Tab-separated table of C-alpha atoms and ligand atoms in Angstrom:
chain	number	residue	atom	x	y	z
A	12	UNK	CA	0.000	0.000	0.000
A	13	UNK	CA	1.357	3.505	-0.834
A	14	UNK	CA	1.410	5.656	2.181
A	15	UNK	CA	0.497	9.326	1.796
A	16	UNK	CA	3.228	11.920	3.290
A	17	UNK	CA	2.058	14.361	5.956
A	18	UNK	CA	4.245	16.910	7.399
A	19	UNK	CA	3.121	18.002	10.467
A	20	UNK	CA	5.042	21.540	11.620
A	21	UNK	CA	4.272	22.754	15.001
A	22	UNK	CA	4.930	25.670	17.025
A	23	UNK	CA	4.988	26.497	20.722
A	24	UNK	CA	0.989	26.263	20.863
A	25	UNK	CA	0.869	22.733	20.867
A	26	UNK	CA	2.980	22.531	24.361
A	27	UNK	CA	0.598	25.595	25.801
A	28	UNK	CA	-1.584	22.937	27.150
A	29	UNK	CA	0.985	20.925	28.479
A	30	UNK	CA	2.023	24.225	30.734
A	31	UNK	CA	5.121	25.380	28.426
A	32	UNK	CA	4.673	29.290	28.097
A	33	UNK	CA	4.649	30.014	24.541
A	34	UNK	CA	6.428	33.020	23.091
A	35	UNK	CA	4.617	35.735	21.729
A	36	UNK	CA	0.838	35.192	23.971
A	37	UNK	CA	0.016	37.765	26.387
A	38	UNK	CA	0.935	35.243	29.365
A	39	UNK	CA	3.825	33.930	27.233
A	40	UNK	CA	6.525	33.637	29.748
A	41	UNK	CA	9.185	35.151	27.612
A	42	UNK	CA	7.714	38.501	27.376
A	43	UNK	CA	9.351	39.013	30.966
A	44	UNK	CA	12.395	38.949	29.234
A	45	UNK	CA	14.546	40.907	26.436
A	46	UNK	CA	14.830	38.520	23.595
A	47	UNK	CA	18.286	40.267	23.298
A	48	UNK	CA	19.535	40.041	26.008
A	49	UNK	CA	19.230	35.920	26.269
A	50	UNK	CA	18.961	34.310	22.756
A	51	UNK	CA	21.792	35.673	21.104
A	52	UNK	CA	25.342	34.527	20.681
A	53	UNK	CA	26.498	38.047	21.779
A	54	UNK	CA	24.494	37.500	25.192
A	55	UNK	CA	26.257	33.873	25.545
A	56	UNK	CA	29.614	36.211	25.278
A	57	UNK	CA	29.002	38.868	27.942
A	58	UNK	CA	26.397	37.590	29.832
A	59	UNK	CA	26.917	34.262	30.134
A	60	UNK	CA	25.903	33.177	33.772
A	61	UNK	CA	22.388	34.967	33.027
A	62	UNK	CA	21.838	33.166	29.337
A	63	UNK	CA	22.865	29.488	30.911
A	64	UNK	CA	20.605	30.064	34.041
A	65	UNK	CA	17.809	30.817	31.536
A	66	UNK	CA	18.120	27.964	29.605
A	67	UNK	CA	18.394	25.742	32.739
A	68	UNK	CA	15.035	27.020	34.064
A	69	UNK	CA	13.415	25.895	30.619
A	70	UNK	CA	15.208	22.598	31.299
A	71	UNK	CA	13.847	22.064	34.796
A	72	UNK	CA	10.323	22.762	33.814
A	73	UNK	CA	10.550	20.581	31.598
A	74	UNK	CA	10.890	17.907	33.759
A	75	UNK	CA	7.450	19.164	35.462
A	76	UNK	CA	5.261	18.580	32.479
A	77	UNK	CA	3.609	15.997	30.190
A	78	UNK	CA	3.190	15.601	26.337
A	79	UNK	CA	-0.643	16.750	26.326
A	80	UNK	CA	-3.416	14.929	24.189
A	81	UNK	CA	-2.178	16.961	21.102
A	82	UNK	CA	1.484	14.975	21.160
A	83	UNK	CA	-0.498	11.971	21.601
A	84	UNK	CA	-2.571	11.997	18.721
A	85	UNK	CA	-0.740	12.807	16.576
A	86	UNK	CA	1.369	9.255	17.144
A	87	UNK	CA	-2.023	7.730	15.916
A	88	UNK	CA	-1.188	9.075	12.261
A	89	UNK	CA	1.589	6.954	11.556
A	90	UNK	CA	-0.687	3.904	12.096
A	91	UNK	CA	-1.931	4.738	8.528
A	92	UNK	CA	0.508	7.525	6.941
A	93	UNK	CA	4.679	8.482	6.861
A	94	UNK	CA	4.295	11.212	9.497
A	95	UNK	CA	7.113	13.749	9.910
A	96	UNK	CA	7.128	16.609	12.406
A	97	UNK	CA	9.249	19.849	12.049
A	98	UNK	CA	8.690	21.368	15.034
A	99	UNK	CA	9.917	24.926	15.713
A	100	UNK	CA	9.801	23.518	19.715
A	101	UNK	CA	12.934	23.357	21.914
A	102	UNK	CA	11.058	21.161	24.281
A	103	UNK	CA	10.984	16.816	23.658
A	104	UNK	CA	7.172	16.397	24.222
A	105	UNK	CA	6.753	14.718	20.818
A	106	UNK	CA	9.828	12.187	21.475
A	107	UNK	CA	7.862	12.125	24.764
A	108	UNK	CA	4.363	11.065	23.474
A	109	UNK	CA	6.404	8.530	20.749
A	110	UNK	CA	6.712	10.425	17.492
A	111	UNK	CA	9.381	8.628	15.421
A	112	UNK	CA	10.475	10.962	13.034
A	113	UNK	CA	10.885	14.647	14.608
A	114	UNK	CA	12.939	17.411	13.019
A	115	UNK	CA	14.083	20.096	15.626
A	116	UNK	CA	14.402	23.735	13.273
A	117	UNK	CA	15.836	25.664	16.442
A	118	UNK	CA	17.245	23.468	18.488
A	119	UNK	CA	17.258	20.767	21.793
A	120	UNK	CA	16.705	22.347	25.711
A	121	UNK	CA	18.334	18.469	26.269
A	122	UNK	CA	21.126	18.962	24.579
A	123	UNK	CA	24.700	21.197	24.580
A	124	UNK	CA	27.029	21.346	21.938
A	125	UNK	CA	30.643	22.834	21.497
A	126	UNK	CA	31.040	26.522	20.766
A	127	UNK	CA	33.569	25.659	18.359
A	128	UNK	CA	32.029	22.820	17.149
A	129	UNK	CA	28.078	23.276	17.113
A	130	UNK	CA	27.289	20.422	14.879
A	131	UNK	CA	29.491	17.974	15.583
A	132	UNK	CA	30.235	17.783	19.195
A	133	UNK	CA	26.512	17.399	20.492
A	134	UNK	CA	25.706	15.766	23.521
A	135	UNK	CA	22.687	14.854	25.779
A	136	UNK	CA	23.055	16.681	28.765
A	137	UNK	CA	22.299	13.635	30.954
A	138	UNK	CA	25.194	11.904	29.273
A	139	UNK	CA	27.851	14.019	30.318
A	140	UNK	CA	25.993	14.407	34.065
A	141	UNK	CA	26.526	10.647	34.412
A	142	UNK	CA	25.705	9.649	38.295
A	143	UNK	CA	25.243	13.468	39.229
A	144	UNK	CA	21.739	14.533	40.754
A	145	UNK	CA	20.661	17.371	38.509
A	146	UNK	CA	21.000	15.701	35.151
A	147	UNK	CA	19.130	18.502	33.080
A	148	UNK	CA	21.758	21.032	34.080
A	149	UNK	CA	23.883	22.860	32.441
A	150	UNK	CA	26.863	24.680	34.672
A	151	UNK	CA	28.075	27.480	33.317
A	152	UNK	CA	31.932	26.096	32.921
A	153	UNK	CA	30.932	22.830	31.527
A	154	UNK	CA	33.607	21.763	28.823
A	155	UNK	CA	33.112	19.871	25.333
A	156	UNK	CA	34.345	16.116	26.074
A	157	UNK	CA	35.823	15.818	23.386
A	158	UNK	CA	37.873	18.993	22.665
A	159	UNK	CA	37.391	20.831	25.941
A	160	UNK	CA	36.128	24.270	24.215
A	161	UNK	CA	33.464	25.893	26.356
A	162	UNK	CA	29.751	23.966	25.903
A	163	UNK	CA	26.727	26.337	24.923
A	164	UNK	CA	22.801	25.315	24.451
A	165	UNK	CA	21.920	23.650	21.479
A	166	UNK	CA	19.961	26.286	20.558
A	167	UNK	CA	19.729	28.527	17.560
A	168	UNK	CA	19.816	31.910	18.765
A	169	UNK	CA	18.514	34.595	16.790
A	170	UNK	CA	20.000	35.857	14.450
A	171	UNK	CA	22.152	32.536	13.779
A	172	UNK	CA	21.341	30.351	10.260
A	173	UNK	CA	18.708	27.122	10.518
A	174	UNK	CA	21.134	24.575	9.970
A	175	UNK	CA	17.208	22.145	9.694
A	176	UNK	CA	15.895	24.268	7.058
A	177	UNK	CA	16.776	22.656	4.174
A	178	UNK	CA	15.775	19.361	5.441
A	179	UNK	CA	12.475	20.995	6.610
A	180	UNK	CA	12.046	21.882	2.982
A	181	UNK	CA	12.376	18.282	1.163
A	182	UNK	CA	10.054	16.958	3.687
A	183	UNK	CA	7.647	19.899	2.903
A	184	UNK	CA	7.961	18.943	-1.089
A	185	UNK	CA	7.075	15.205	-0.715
A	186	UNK	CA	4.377	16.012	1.872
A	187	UNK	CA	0.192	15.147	0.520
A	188	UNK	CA	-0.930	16.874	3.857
A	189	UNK	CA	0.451	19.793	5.608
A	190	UNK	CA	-0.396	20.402	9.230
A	191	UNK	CA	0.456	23.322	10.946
A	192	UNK	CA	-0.537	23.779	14.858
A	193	UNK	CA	0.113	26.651	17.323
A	194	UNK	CA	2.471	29.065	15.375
A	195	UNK	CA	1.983	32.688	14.886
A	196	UNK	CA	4.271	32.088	11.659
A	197	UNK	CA	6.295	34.892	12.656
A	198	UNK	CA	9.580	33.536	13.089
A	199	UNK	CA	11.310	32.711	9.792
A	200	UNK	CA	12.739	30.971	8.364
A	201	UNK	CA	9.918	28.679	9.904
A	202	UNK	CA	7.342	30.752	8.749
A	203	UNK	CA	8.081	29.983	5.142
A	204	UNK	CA	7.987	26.259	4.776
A	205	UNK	CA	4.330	26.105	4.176
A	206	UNK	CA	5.128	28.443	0.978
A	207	UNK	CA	6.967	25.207	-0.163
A	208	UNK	CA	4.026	22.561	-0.247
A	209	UNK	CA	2.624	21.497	-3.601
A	210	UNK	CA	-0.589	23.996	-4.362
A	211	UNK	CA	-2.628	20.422	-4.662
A	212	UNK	CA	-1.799	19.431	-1.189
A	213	UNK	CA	-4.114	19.364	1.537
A	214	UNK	CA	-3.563	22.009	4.202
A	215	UNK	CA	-4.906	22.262	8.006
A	216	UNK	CA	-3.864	25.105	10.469
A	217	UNK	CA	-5.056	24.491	13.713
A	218	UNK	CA	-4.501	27.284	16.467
A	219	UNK	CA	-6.895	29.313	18.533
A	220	UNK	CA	-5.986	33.070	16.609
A	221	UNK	CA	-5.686	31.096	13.202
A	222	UNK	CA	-6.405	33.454	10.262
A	223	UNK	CA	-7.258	32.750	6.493
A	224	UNK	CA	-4.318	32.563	3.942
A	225	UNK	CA	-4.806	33.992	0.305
A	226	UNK	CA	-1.349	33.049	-0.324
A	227	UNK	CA	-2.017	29.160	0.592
A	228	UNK	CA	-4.056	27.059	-1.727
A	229	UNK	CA	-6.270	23.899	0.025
A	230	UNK	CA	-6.366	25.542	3.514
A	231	UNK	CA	-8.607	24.387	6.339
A	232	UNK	CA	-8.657	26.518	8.893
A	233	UNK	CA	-9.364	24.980	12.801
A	234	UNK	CA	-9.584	27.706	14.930
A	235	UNK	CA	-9.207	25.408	18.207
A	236	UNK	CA	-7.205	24.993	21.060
A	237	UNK	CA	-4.672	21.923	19.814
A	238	UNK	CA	-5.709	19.362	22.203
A	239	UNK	CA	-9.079	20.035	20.787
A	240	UNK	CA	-8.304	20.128	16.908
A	241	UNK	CA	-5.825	17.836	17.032
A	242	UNK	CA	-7.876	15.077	18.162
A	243	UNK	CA	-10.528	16.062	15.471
A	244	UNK	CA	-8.199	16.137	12.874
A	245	UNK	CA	-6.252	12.770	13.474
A	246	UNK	CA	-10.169	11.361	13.989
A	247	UNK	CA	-10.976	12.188	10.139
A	248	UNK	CA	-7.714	11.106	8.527
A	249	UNK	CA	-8.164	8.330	10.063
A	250	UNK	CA	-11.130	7.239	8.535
A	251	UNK	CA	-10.505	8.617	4.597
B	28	NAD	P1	4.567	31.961	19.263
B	28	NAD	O1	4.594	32.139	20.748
B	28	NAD	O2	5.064	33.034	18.402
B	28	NAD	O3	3.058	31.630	18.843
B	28	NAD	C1	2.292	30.707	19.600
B	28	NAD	C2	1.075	30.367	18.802
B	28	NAD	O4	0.417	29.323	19.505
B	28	NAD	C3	0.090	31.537	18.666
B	28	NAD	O5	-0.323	31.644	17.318
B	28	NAD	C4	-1.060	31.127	19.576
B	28	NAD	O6	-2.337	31.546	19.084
B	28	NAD	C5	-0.966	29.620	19.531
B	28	NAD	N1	-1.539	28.930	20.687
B	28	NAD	C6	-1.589	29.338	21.968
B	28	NAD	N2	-2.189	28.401	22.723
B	28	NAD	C7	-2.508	27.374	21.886
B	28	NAD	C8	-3.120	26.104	22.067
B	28	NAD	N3	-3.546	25.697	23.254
B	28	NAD	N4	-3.283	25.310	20.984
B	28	NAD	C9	-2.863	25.701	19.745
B	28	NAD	N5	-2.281	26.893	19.519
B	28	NAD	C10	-2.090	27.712	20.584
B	28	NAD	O7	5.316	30.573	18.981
B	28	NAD	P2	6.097	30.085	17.682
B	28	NAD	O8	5.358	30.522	16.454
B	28	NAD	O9	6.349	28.621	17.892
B	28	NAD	O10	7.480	30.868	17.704
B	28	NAD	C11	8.162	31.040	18.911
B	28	NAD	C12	9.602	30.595	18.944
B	28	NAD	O11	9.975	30.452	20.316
B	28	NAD	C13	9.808	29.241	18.308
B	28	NAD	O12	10.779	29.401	17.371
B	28	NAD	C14	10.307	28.307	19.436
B	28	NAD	O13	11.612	27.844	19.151
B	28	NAD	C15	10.432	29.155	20.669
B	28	NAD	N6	9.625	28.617	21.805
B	28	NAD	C16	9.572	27.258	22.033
B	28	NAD	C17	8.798	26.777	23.067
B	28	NAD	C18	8.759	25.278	23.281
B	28	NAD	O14	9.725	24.594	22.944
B	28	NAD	N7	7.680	24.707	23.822
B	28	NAD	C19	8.079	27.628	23.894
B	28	NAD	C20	8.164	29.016	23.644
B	28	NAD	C21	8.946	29.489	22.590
């Protein structure tokens, strides 16, 4: 049987529910702090103590949540299709809920990597904090194993290139169904990949403040809450 593609690309929305602040909402939890000032490689230079706390507080609530109903379904999909996810998310709630194939665009909370080395020397932070009791933390001095340059978050900062983009876009190409949950497409080069599927391709945006594209053929818009849509969703694909 030939398996339809779906590309499934989600956005901080879909871990709302699971009690991850998103970025840009009114509650989001970042607006209490100046994007500058923390996601940049300039802030990793001269304020390095503040950046690596930040990103260890994002680490340690993640081990305080759950993959919500929205992860979950969306496992249900491969029973019947090739699922991919490109998920703009730092967090692991689809590895979580049992996605197989999930492409991280900006990054891993888990994981460090070499400043001289970014893609190369990558490491789970739990691996290198072997019998220690906060496993999820970074400290601030932490050296690269295997070349002993300072570690930073595998994170890309703004302002830094997508290293996942191009990736992101094959998968995009090949996909039958798009689904695109909880972004406010305003962080590119994210924002773009949907300008990529086929204009025959079936498309599905589900988020709460979803508005209607003129630029993007086949569009359904679900203007729900993702643990809400999702479910609906995954429901009728898996009965066509
Ligand atoms: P954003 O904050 O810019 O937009 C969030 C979107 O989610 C909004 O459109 C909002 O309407 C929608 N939303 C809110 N609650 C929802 C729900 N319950 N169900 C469905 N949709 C909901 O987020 P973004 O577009 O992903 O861009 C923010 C950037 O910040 C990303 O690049 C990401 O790397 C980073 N970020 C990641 C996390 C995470 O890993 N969980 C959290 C915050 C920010």
């Amino acid at each position: 049987m030939n398996r339809k593609n779906i590309v499934i690309l989600t956005g901080a929305g879909i871990s709302a529910e699971s009690g991850v602040p998103t970025f840009r909402d009114s509650d989001g939890l970042w607006c209490n702090y100046k994007v500058e000032e923390i996601c940049t490689h300039d802030a990793l230079d001269w304020n390095r103590p503040v950046v690596i706390d930040f990103y260890n507080q994002r680490r340690k609530q993640l081990d305080e949540v759950q993959p919500n109903k929205a992860h979950i379904e969306l496992t249900k999909l491969e029973t019947k299709y090739n699922v991919n996810i490109v998920t703009q998310n730092v967090d692991d709630l689809h590895e979580r809920a049992g996605s197989s194939n999930i492409l991280h665009l900006h990054g891993e909370l888990r994981k460090v990597c070499c400043t001289s080395h970014p893609d190369d020397h990558v490491f789970k932070l739990e691996t290198l904090k072997h019998g220690e009791k906060e496993t999820w933390k970074q400290g601030e001095n932490d050296k690269c194993p295997i070349c002993g340059d300072l570690l930073r978050p595998y994170i890309v900062f703004f302002n830094e290139a997508v290293p996942n983009i191009e990736p992101a876009v094959d998968l995009v190409q090949k996909a039958e169904i798009l689904i695109i949950i909880g972004t406010s497409l305003q962080v590119y080069p994210a924002a773009s990949l949907m300008y990529y599927a086929k204009s025959d391709s079936v498309k599905y945006l589900i988020d709460p403040k979803a508005e209607p594209s003129s630029r993007v053929s086949n569009l359904t818009i679900i203007k729900e809450k993702a643990t809400i849509g999702v479910p609906q969703l995954v429901d009728k694909l898996l009965k066509e």
